[in-house]
C-alpha cells in the first residue's frame, strides 16, 4: 500500500485486481470468496454480464445526475418503492448507509418538532454495530 491513502480502516495486506461472480482475485493470483459482496454493493456478483451491459448502455446516455435534479429512473423507482410499501409515502435516495441513518435521525426529530414536542431527542440503535462514518452515525455507537 502506498503512503497516499489514509489508513482509516486498517487495510489488510491484500490487493484485489478483478472479480467474477462471488470470487475475487488478488495481484498474486489467489482466489477469495467475496463474502462481503463488495460491502453490499455487488449483490449480483462481480462482472455480472447483465449489470456490465446495462451500465455500459446507460453510461452512453447519462452517467450521473445529482439529487438536485430529477431523471426518469429515480422517479420510476421511487414510484415502484412507494407502491410496494403501501403507497402514500415519499422516497429519499441516499449515497450511503451513513447518509440514510443521518436522514432517519433528522426525519424523526422533524416529526416531533412539527408536533410541538422538542424534548424527544433519544435515538435507539444497535450496540456494537456499524451505522456509518459520519459524526451523527458514529455518535450512535456506545
Coordinates of N, CA, C and O in Angstrom, one line a residue:
X1 N 0.8 -1.2 0.0 CA 0.0 0.0 0.0 C 0.9 1.2 0.0 O 1.9 1.3 0.6
X2 N 0.5 2.3 -0.7 CA 1.3 3.5 -0.8 C 1.0 4.4 0.4 O 0.0 4.2 1.1
X3 N 1.7 5.4 0.5 CA 1.6 6.3 1.6 C 0.5 7.4 1.4 O 0.3 8.3 2.2
X4 N -0.1 7.4 0.2 CA -1.1 8.5 -0.1 C -2.5 8.2 0.5 O -3.3 9.1 0.6
X5 N -2.8 6.9 0.8 CA -4.1 6.6 1.3 C -4.0 6.6 2.8 O -3.2 6.0 3.5
X6 N -5.0 7.3 3.4 CA -5.1 7.3 4.9 C -5.6 6.0 5.3 O -6.5 5.4 4.7
X7 N -5.0 5.4 6.3 CA -5.3 4.0 6.8 C -6.4 4.1 7.8 O -6.3 3.6 8.9
X8 N -7.5 4.6 7.3 CA -8.7 4.7 8.3 C -9.3 3.4 8.6 O -10.0 3.3 9.6
X9 N -9.2 2.4 7.8 CA -9.8 1.1 8.0 C -8.9 0.0 8.3 O -9.2 -1.2 8.2
X10 N -7.6 0.3 8.5 CA -6.6 -0.7 8.8 C -6.7 -1.8 7.7 O -7.0 -3.0 8.0
X11 N -6.4 -1.4 6.5 CA -6.5 -2.3 5.4 C -5.6 -3.6 5.5 O -4.5 -3.5 6.0
X12 N -6.2 -4.7 5.1 CA -5.4 -5.9 5.1 C -4.4 -5.9 4.0 O -4.6 -5.3 3.0
X13 N -3.4 -6.7 4.1 CA -2.3 -6.7 3.1 C -2.6 -7.6 1.9 O -1.9 -8.5 1.5
X14 N -3.8 -7.2 1.3 CA -4.2 -7.9 0.0 C -4.7 -6.9 -0.9 O -5.3 -5.9 -0.5
X15 N -4.4 -7.0 -2.2 CA -4.8 -6.1 -3.2 C -5.6 -6.9 -4.3 O -5.0 -7.8 -5.0
X16 N -6.8 -6.6 -4.4 CA -7.7 -7.2 -5.4 C -7.6 -6.5 -6.8 O -7.5 -5.3 -6.8
X17 N -7.5 -7.3 -7.8 CA -7.5 -6.7 -9.2 C -8.6 -7.1 -10.1 O -8.9 -6.4 -11.0
X18 N -9.3 -8.2 -9.7 CA -10.5 -8.5 -10.6 C -11.5 -9.4 -9.8 O -11.1 -10.0 -8.7
X19 N -12.7 -9.4 -10.3 CA -13.7 -10.3 -9.7 C -14.6 -10.9 -10.7 O -14.7 -10.4 -11.8
X20 N -15.2 -12.0 -10.4 CA -16.2 -12.7 -11.3 C -17.1 -13.4 -10.4 O -16.8 -14.3 -9.6
X21 N -18.4 -13.0 -10.5 CA -19.4 -13.6 -9.6 C -19.1 -13.3 -8.1 O -18.9 -12.2 -7.7
X22 N -19.0 -14.4 -7.3 CA -18.7 -14.2 -5.9 C -17.2 -14.3 -5.6 O -16.8 -14.2 -4.5
X23 N -16.4 -14.4 -6.7 CA -14.9 -14.6 -6.5 C -14.2 -13.3 -6.8 O -14.5 -12.6 -7.7
X24 N -13.1 -13.2 -6.0 CA -12.1 -12.1 -6.2 C -10.8 -12.7 -6.4 O -10.5 -13.7 -5.8
X25 N -9.9 -12.0 -7.2 CA -8.5 -12.5 -7.3 C -7.6 -11.3 -6.9 O -7.9 -10.2 -7.3
X26 N -6.6 -11.7 -6.2 CA -5.6 -10.6 -5.8 C -4.5 -10.6 -6.8 O -4.5 -11.3 -7.8
X27 N -3.6 -9.6 -6.6 CA -2.5 -9.4 -7.6 C -1.5 -10.6 -7.6 O -0.7 -10.7 -8.5
X28 N -1.6 -11.5 -6.6 CA -0.7 -12.7 -6.6 C -1.4 -13.9 -7.3 O -0.8 -15.0 -7.3
X29 N -2.7 -13.7 -7.7 CA -3.4 -14.8 -8.4 C -4.2 -15.7 -7.5 O -4.8 -16.6 -7.9
X30 N -4.3 -15.3 -6.2 CA -5.0 -16.1 -5.2 C -6.5 -15.7 -5.3 O -6.9 -14.6 -5.6
X31 N -7.4 -16.7 -5.2 CA -8.8 -16.6 -5.3 C -9.5 -16.5 -3.9 O -9.1 -17.3 -3.0
X32 N -10.4 -15.6 -3.7 CA -11.1 -15.4 -2.5 C -12.6 -15.4 -2.7 O -13.1 -14.8 -3.7
X33 N -13.4 -15.9 -1.8 CA -14.8 -15.8 -1.8 C -15.2 -14.4 -1.2 O -14.8 -14.1 -0.1
X34 N -15.9 -13.6 -2.0 CA -16.3 -12.2 -1.5 C -17.5 -12.3 -0.7 O -18.6 -12.1 -1.1
X35 N -17.3 -12.8 0.6 CA -18.5 -12.9 1.5 C -19.1 -11.6 1.9 O -20.1 -11.5 2.5
X36 N -18.4 -10.5 1.6 CA -18.9 -9.1 1.9 C -19.7 -8.6 0.7 O -20.4 -7.5 0.9
X37 N -19.7 -9.2 -0.4 CA -20.4 -8.7 -1.6 C -20.0 -7.3 -1.9 O -20.8 -6.4 -2.2
X38 N -18.7 -7.0 -1.8 CA -18.2 -5.6 -2.1 C -18.8 -4.6 -1.1 O -19.2 -3.5 -1.5
X39 N -19.0 -5.0 0.2 CA -19.6 -4.2 1.2 C -21.1 -3.9 0.8 O -21.6 -2.8 0.8
X40 N -21.7 -5.0 0.3 CA -23.2 -5.0 -0.1 C -23.5 -4.2 -1.3 O -24.7 -4.0 -1.6
X41 N -22.5 -3.8 -2.1 CA -22.9 -3.1 -3.4 C -22.7 -4.0 -4.6 O -23.1 -3.6 -5.7
X42 N -22.3 -5.3 -4.4 CA -22.1 -6.2 -5.5 C -23.0 -7.4 -5.3 O -22.5 -8.6 -5.4
X43 N -24.2 -7.2 -4.9 CA -25.1 -8.4 -4.5 C -25.4 -9.2 -5.7 O -26.0 -10.3 -5.5
X44 N -25.2 -8.8 -6.9 CA -25.3 -9.7 -8.1 C -24.0 -10.3 -8.6 O -23.9 -10.9 -9.6
X45 N -23.0 -10.0 -7.8 CA -21.6 -10.5 -8.1 C -20.8 -9.5 -8.9 O -21.3 -8.6 -9.5
X46 N -19.6 -9.8 -9.0 CA -18.6 -9.0 -9.8 C -18.7 -9.4 -11.2 O -18.8 -10.6 -11.6
X47 N -18.6 -8.4 -12.1 CA -18.6 -8.6 -13.6 C -19.8 -9.3 -14.1 O -19.7 -10.0 -15.1
X48 N -21.0 -9.1 -13.5 CA -22.2 -9.7 -13.9 C -22.5 -9.2 -15.3 O -22.6 -8.0 -15.5
X49 N -22.7 -10.1 -16.3 CA -22.8 -9.6 -17.7 C -24.0 -8.7 -17.9 O -23.9 -7.7 -18.6
X50 N -25.1 -8.9 -17.3 CA -26.3 -8.0 -17.5 C -26.0 -6.7 -16.8 O -26.4 -5.6 -17.4
X51 N -25.4 -6.7 -15.6 CA -25.1 -5.4 -15.0 C -24.1 -4.6 -15.8 O -24.2 -3.4 -16.0
X52 N -23.0 -5.3 -16.3 CA -22.0 -4.6 -17.1 C -22.6 -4.0 -18.4 O -22.3 -2.9 -18.7
X53 N -23.5 -4.8 -19.0 CA -24.1 -4.3 -20.2 C -25.0 -3.1 -20.0 O -25.0 -2.1 -20.7
X54 N -25.8 -3.2 -18.9 CA -26.7 -2.1 -18.6 C -25.9 -0.9 -18.2 O -26.3 0.3 -18.6
X55 N -24.9 -1.0 -17.4 CA -24.0 0.1 -17.1 C -23.4 0.8 -18.3 O -23.4 2.0 -18.4
X56 N -22.9 0.0 -19.2 CA -22.3 0.5 -20.4 C -23.4 1.2 -21.3 O -23.1 2.4 -21.7
X57 N -24.5 0.7 -21.4 CA -25.6 1.3 -22.2 C -26.0 2.6 -21.5 O -26.2 3.7 -22.2
X58 N -26.2 2.6 -20.2 CA -26.6 3.8 -19.5 C -25.6 4.9 -19.5 O -25.8 6.1 -19.7
X59 N -24.3 4.5 -19.4 CA -23.2 5.5 -19.4 C -23.1 6.2 -20.7 O -22.6 7.3 -20.8
X60 N -23.6 5.6 -21.8 CA -23.6 6.3 -23.1 C -24.7 7.4 -23.2 O -24.6 8.2 -24.1
X61 N -25.7 7.3 -22.3 CA -26.8 8.3 -22.3 C -26.6 9.3 -21.2 O -26.6 10.5 -21.4
X62 N -26.4 8.8 -19.9 CA -26.4 9.7 -18.8 C -25.8 8.9 -17.6 O -26.3 7.8 -17.3
X63 N -24.6 9.3 -17.1 CA -23.9 8.5 -16.1 C -24.4 8.9 -14.7 O -24.7 8.0 -13.9
X64 N -24.4 10.2 -14.4 CA -24.8 10.6 -13.0 C -25.4 11.9 -13.0 O -25.0 12.8 -13.8
X65 N -26.5 12.1 -12.2 CA -27.1 13.4 -12.0 C -27.3 13.6 -10.5 O -27.8 12.7 -9.9
X66 N -26.9 14.7 -10.0 CA -27.1 15.0 -8.6 C -28.6 14.8 -8.2 O -29.5 15.0 -9.0
X67 N -28.8 14.6 -6.9 CA -30.2 14.6 -6.4 C -30.8 15.9 -6.5 O -32.0 16.1 -6.2
X68 N -30.1 17.0 -6.9 CA -30.7 18.3 -7.1 C -31.6 18.3 -8.3 O -32.4 19.2 -8.5
X69 N -31.5 17.3 -9.2 CA -32.3 17.2 -10.4 C -33.0 15.8 -10.5 O -32.6 14.9 -9.9
X70 N -34.0 15.8 -11.3 CA -34.8 14.6 -11.4 C -34.3 13.9 -12.7 O -33.7 14.4 -13.6
X71 N -34.7 12.6 -12.8 CA -34.5 11.8 -14.0 C -35.5 10.7 -14.0 O -36.1 10.3 -13.0
X72 N -35.7 10.1 -15.2 CA -36.8 9.1 -15.3 C -36.6 7.9 -14.4 O -37.6 7.3 -14.0
X73 N -35.4 7.5 -14.2 CA -35.1 6.3 -13.5 C -35.4 6.4 -12.0 O -36.0 5.6 -11.4
X74 N -34.9 7.6 -11.4 CA -35.1 7.7 -9.9 C -36.6 7.9 -9.7 O -37.1 7.5 -8.6
X75 N -37.3 8.6 -10.5 CA -38.7 8.9 -10.3 C -39.5 7.6 -10.5 O -40.4 7.3 -9.7
X76 N -39.2 6.8 -11.5 CA -39.9 5.5 -11.6 C -39.6 4.6 -10.5 O -40.5 3.9 -9.9
X77 N -38.4 4.5 -10.0 CA -38.0 3.6 -8.9 C -38.7 4.1 -7.6 O -39.2 3.3 -6.9
X78 N -38.8 5.4 -7.4 CA -39.4 5.9 -6.2 C -40.9 5.5 -6.2 O -41.5 5.1 -5.2
X79 N -41.6 5.6 -7.4 CA -43.0 5.2 -7.5 C -43.2 3.8 -7.2 O -44.1 3.4 -6.5
X80 N -42.3 2.9 -7.7 CA -42.4 1.5 -7.5 C -42.2 1.2 -6.0 O -42.9 0.4 -5.5
X81 N -41.2 1.8 -5.4 CA -41.0 1.5 -4.0 C -42.2 2.0 -3.1 O -42.6 1.3 -2.2
X82 N -42.7 3.1 -3.5 CA -43.9 3.6 -2.7 C -45.0 2.7 -2.9 O -45.7 2.3 -1.9
X83 N -45.3 2.2 -4.1 CA -46.4 1.2 -4.3 C -46.1 -0.1 -3.5 O -47.1 -0.6 -2.9
X84 N -44.9 -0.6 -3.6 CA -44.6 -1.8 -2.9 C -44.7 -1.7 -1.3 O -45.0 -2.7 -0.6
X85 N -44.5 -0.5 -0.9 CA -44.6 -0.2 0.6 C -46.0 0.3 1.0 O -46.2 0.7 2.2
X86 N -47.0 0.2 0.2 CA -48.3 0.5 0.6 C -48.8 1.9 0.1 O -50.0 2.2 0.3
X87 N -48.0 2.7 -0.5 CA -48.5 3.9 -1.1 C -48.6 5.1 0.0 O -48.7 4.8 1.2
X88 N -48.6 6.3 -0.6 CA -48.8 7.5 0.3 C -47.6 8.0 0.9 O -47.6 8.9 1.7
X89 N -46.4 7.5 0.6 CA -45.2 7.9 1.2 C -44.3 8.7 0.2 O -44.7 9.0 -0.9
X90 N -43.1 9.0 0.7 CA -42.1 9.6 -0.2 C -40.8 8.9 0.0 O -40.5 8.3 1.0
X91 N -40.0 8.9 -1.1 CA -38.7 8.2 -1.1 C -37.6 9.2 -1.1 O -37.6 10.2 -1.7
X92 N -36.5 8.9 -0.3 CA -35.3 9.7 -0.3 C -34.2 8.8 -0.6 O -33.8 7.9 0.2
X93 N -33.5 9.0 -1.8 CA -32.4 8.2 -2.1 C -31.1 8.8 -1.5 O -31.0 10.0 -1.5
X94 N -30.3 8.0 -1.0 CA -29.0 8.4 -0.4 C -27.9 7.8 -1.1 O -28.1 6.9 -1.9
X95 N -26.7 8.2 -0.8 CA -25.5 7.7 -1.4 C -24.8 6.6 -0.5 O -23.8 6.0 -0.9
X96 N -25.3 6.5 0.7 CA -24.6 5.6 1.6 C -25.5 5.2 2.8 O -26.5 5.9 3.1
X97 N -25.2 4.2 3.6 CA -25.9 3.9 4.8 C -25.8 5.0 5.8 O -26.7 5.2 6.6
X98 N -24.6 5.6 5.9 CA -24.4 6.7 6.9 C -25.4 7.8 6.6 O -26.0 8.4 7.4
X99 N -25.5 8.2 5.3 CA -26.4 9.2 4.9 C -27.9 8.8 5.2 O -28.7 9.7 5.6
X100 N -28.2 7.6 5.0 CA -29.5 7.1 5.3 C -29.8 7.2 6.8 O -30.9 7.6 7.2
X101 N -28.8 6.8 7.6 CA -29.0 7.0 9.1 C -29.1 8.4 9.5 O -30.0 8.8 10.3
X102 N -28.3 9.3 8.9 CA -28.4 10.7 9.2 C -29.8 11.2 8.8 O -30.4 12.0 9.6
X103 N -30.3 10.8 7.7 CA -31.7 11.3 7.3 C -32.7 10.8 8.2 O -33.7 11.5 8.6
X104 N -32.6 9.5 8.6 CA -33.6 8.9 9.6 C -33.6 9.7 10.9 O -34.7 10.0 11.5
X105 N -32.4 10.1 11.4 CA -32.4 10.9 12.6 C -33.1 12.2 12.4 O -33.9 12.7 13.2
X106 N -32.8 12.9 11.3 CA -33.4 14.2 11.0 C -34.9 14.1 10.9 O -35.6 15.0 11.4
X107 N -35.3 13.1 10.1 CA -36.8 12.9 9.9 C -37.5 12.6 11.2 O -38.6 13.2 11.5
X108 N -36.9 11.8 12.1 CA -37.5 11.5 13.4 C -37.6 12.8 14.2 O -38.6 13.1 14.9
X109 N -36.5 13.6 14.3 CA -36.6 14.8 15.0 C -37.6 15.8 14.5 O -38.3 16.4 15.2
X110 N -37.6 15.9 13.1 CA -38.6 16.8 12.5 C -40.0 16.4 12.8 O -40.9 17.3 13.0
X111 N -40.3 15.1 12.8 CA -41.6 14.6 13.1 C -42.1 15.1 14.4 O -43.2 15.6 14.6
X112 N -41.2 15.1 15.4 CA -41.6 15.5 16.8 C -41.7 17.0 16.9 O -42.6 17.6 17.6
X113 N -40.8 17.7 16.2 CA -40.8 19.2 16.3 C -42.1 19.7 15.6 O -42.7 20.6 16.2
X114 N -42.5 19.1 14.5 CA -43.8 19.6 13.9 C -45.0 19.3 14.8 O -46.0 19.9 14.6
X115 N -44.9 18.4 15.7 CA -46.0 18.1 16.7 C -45.8 18.9 18.0 O -46.5 18.6 19.0
X116 N -44.9 19.8 18.0 CA -44.7 20.6 19.2 C -43.9 20.0 20.3 O -43.8 20.5 21.4
X117 N -43.3 18.8 20.1 CA -42.5 18.2 21.1 C -41.1 18.3 20.8 O -40.5 17.6 19.9
X118 N -40.4 19.1 21.5 CA -39.0 19.3 21.3 C -38.1 18.6 22.3 O -36.9 18.8 22.3
X119 N -38.7 17.9 23.2 CA -38.0 17.2 24.2 C -37.6 15.8 23.9 O -36.8 15.1 24.5
X120 N -38.2 15.2 22.8 CA -37.8 13.9 22.4 C -36.5 14.0 21.5 O -36.6 14.5 20.5
X121 N -35.5 13.4 22.0 CA -34.2 13.5 21.3 C -33.4 12.3 21.4 O -32.3 12.2 20.8
X122 N -33.8 11.2 22.0 CA -33.0 10.0 22.1 C -33.2 9.1 20.9 O -34.4 9.0 20.4
X123 N -32.1 8.6 20.4 CA -32.2 7.7 19.2 C -31.7 6.3 19.7 O -30.7 6.2 20.4
X124 N -32.5 5.3 19.4 CA -32.2 4.0 19.8 C -31.4 3.3 18.6 O -31.9 3.4 17.4
X125 N -30.3 2.7 18.9 CA -29.6 2.0 17.8 C -29.0 0.7 18.4 O -29.0 0.5 19.6
X126 N -28.5 -0.1 17.5 CA -27.9 -1.4 17.9 C -26.5 -1.1 18.4 O -25.8 -0.3 17.9
X127 N -26.1 -1.8 19.5 CA -24.8 -1.6 20.0 C -23.8 -2.5 19.2 O -24.2 -3.5 18.6
X128 N -22.6 -2.1 19.2 CA -21.5 -2.8 18.5 C -21.9 -3.1 17.1 O -21.8 -4.2 16.5
X129 N -22.5 -2.0 16.4 CA -22.9 -2.1 15.0 C -22.3 -1.0 14.2 O -22.0 0.1 14.8
X130 N -22.3 -1.1 13.0 CA -21.7 -0.1 12.1 C -22.9 0.7 11.5 O -23.8 0.1 10.9
X131 N -23.0 2.0 11.8 CA -24.0 2.9 11.3 C -23.5 3.9 10.3 O -24.3 4.7 9.8
X132 N -22.2 3.9 10.0 CA -21.6 4.8 9.1 C -20.5 5.6 9.8 O -20.2 5.5 11.0
X133 N -19.8 6.4 9.0 CA -18.6 7.1 9.5 C -18.8 8.6 9.6 O -17.9 9.4 9.8
X134 N -20.1 9.1 9.6 CA -20.4 10.5 9.9 C -20.5 10.7 11.4 O -20.6 9.8 12.2
X135 N -20.4 12.0 11.8 CA -20.5 12.3 13.2 C -21.8 11.8 13.8 O -21.8 11.2 14.9
X136 N -22.9 12.0 13.1 CA -24.2 11.6 13.7 C -24.2 10.1 13.8 O -24.7 9.5 14.8
X137 N -23.8 9.4 12.7 CA -23.8 7.9 12.8 C -22.9 7.3 13.8 O -23.2 6.4 14.5
X138 N -21.7 7.9 13.9 CA -20.7 7.5 14.9 C -21.2 7.7 16.3 O -20.9 6.9 17.2
X139 N -22.0 8.8 16.5 CA -22.5 9.1 17.9 C -23.5 8.0 18.4 O -23.8 8.0 19.6
X140 N -24.0 7.2 17.5 CA -25.0 6.2 17.9 C -24.3 4.9 18.5 O -24.9 4.1 19.1
X141 N -23.0 4.8 18.3 CA -22.3 3.7 18.8 C -21.9 3.9 20.3 O -21.3 4.9 20.6
X142 N -22.3 3.0 21.1 CA -22.0 3.2 22.6 C -21.0 2.1 23.0 O -21.0 1.0 22.6

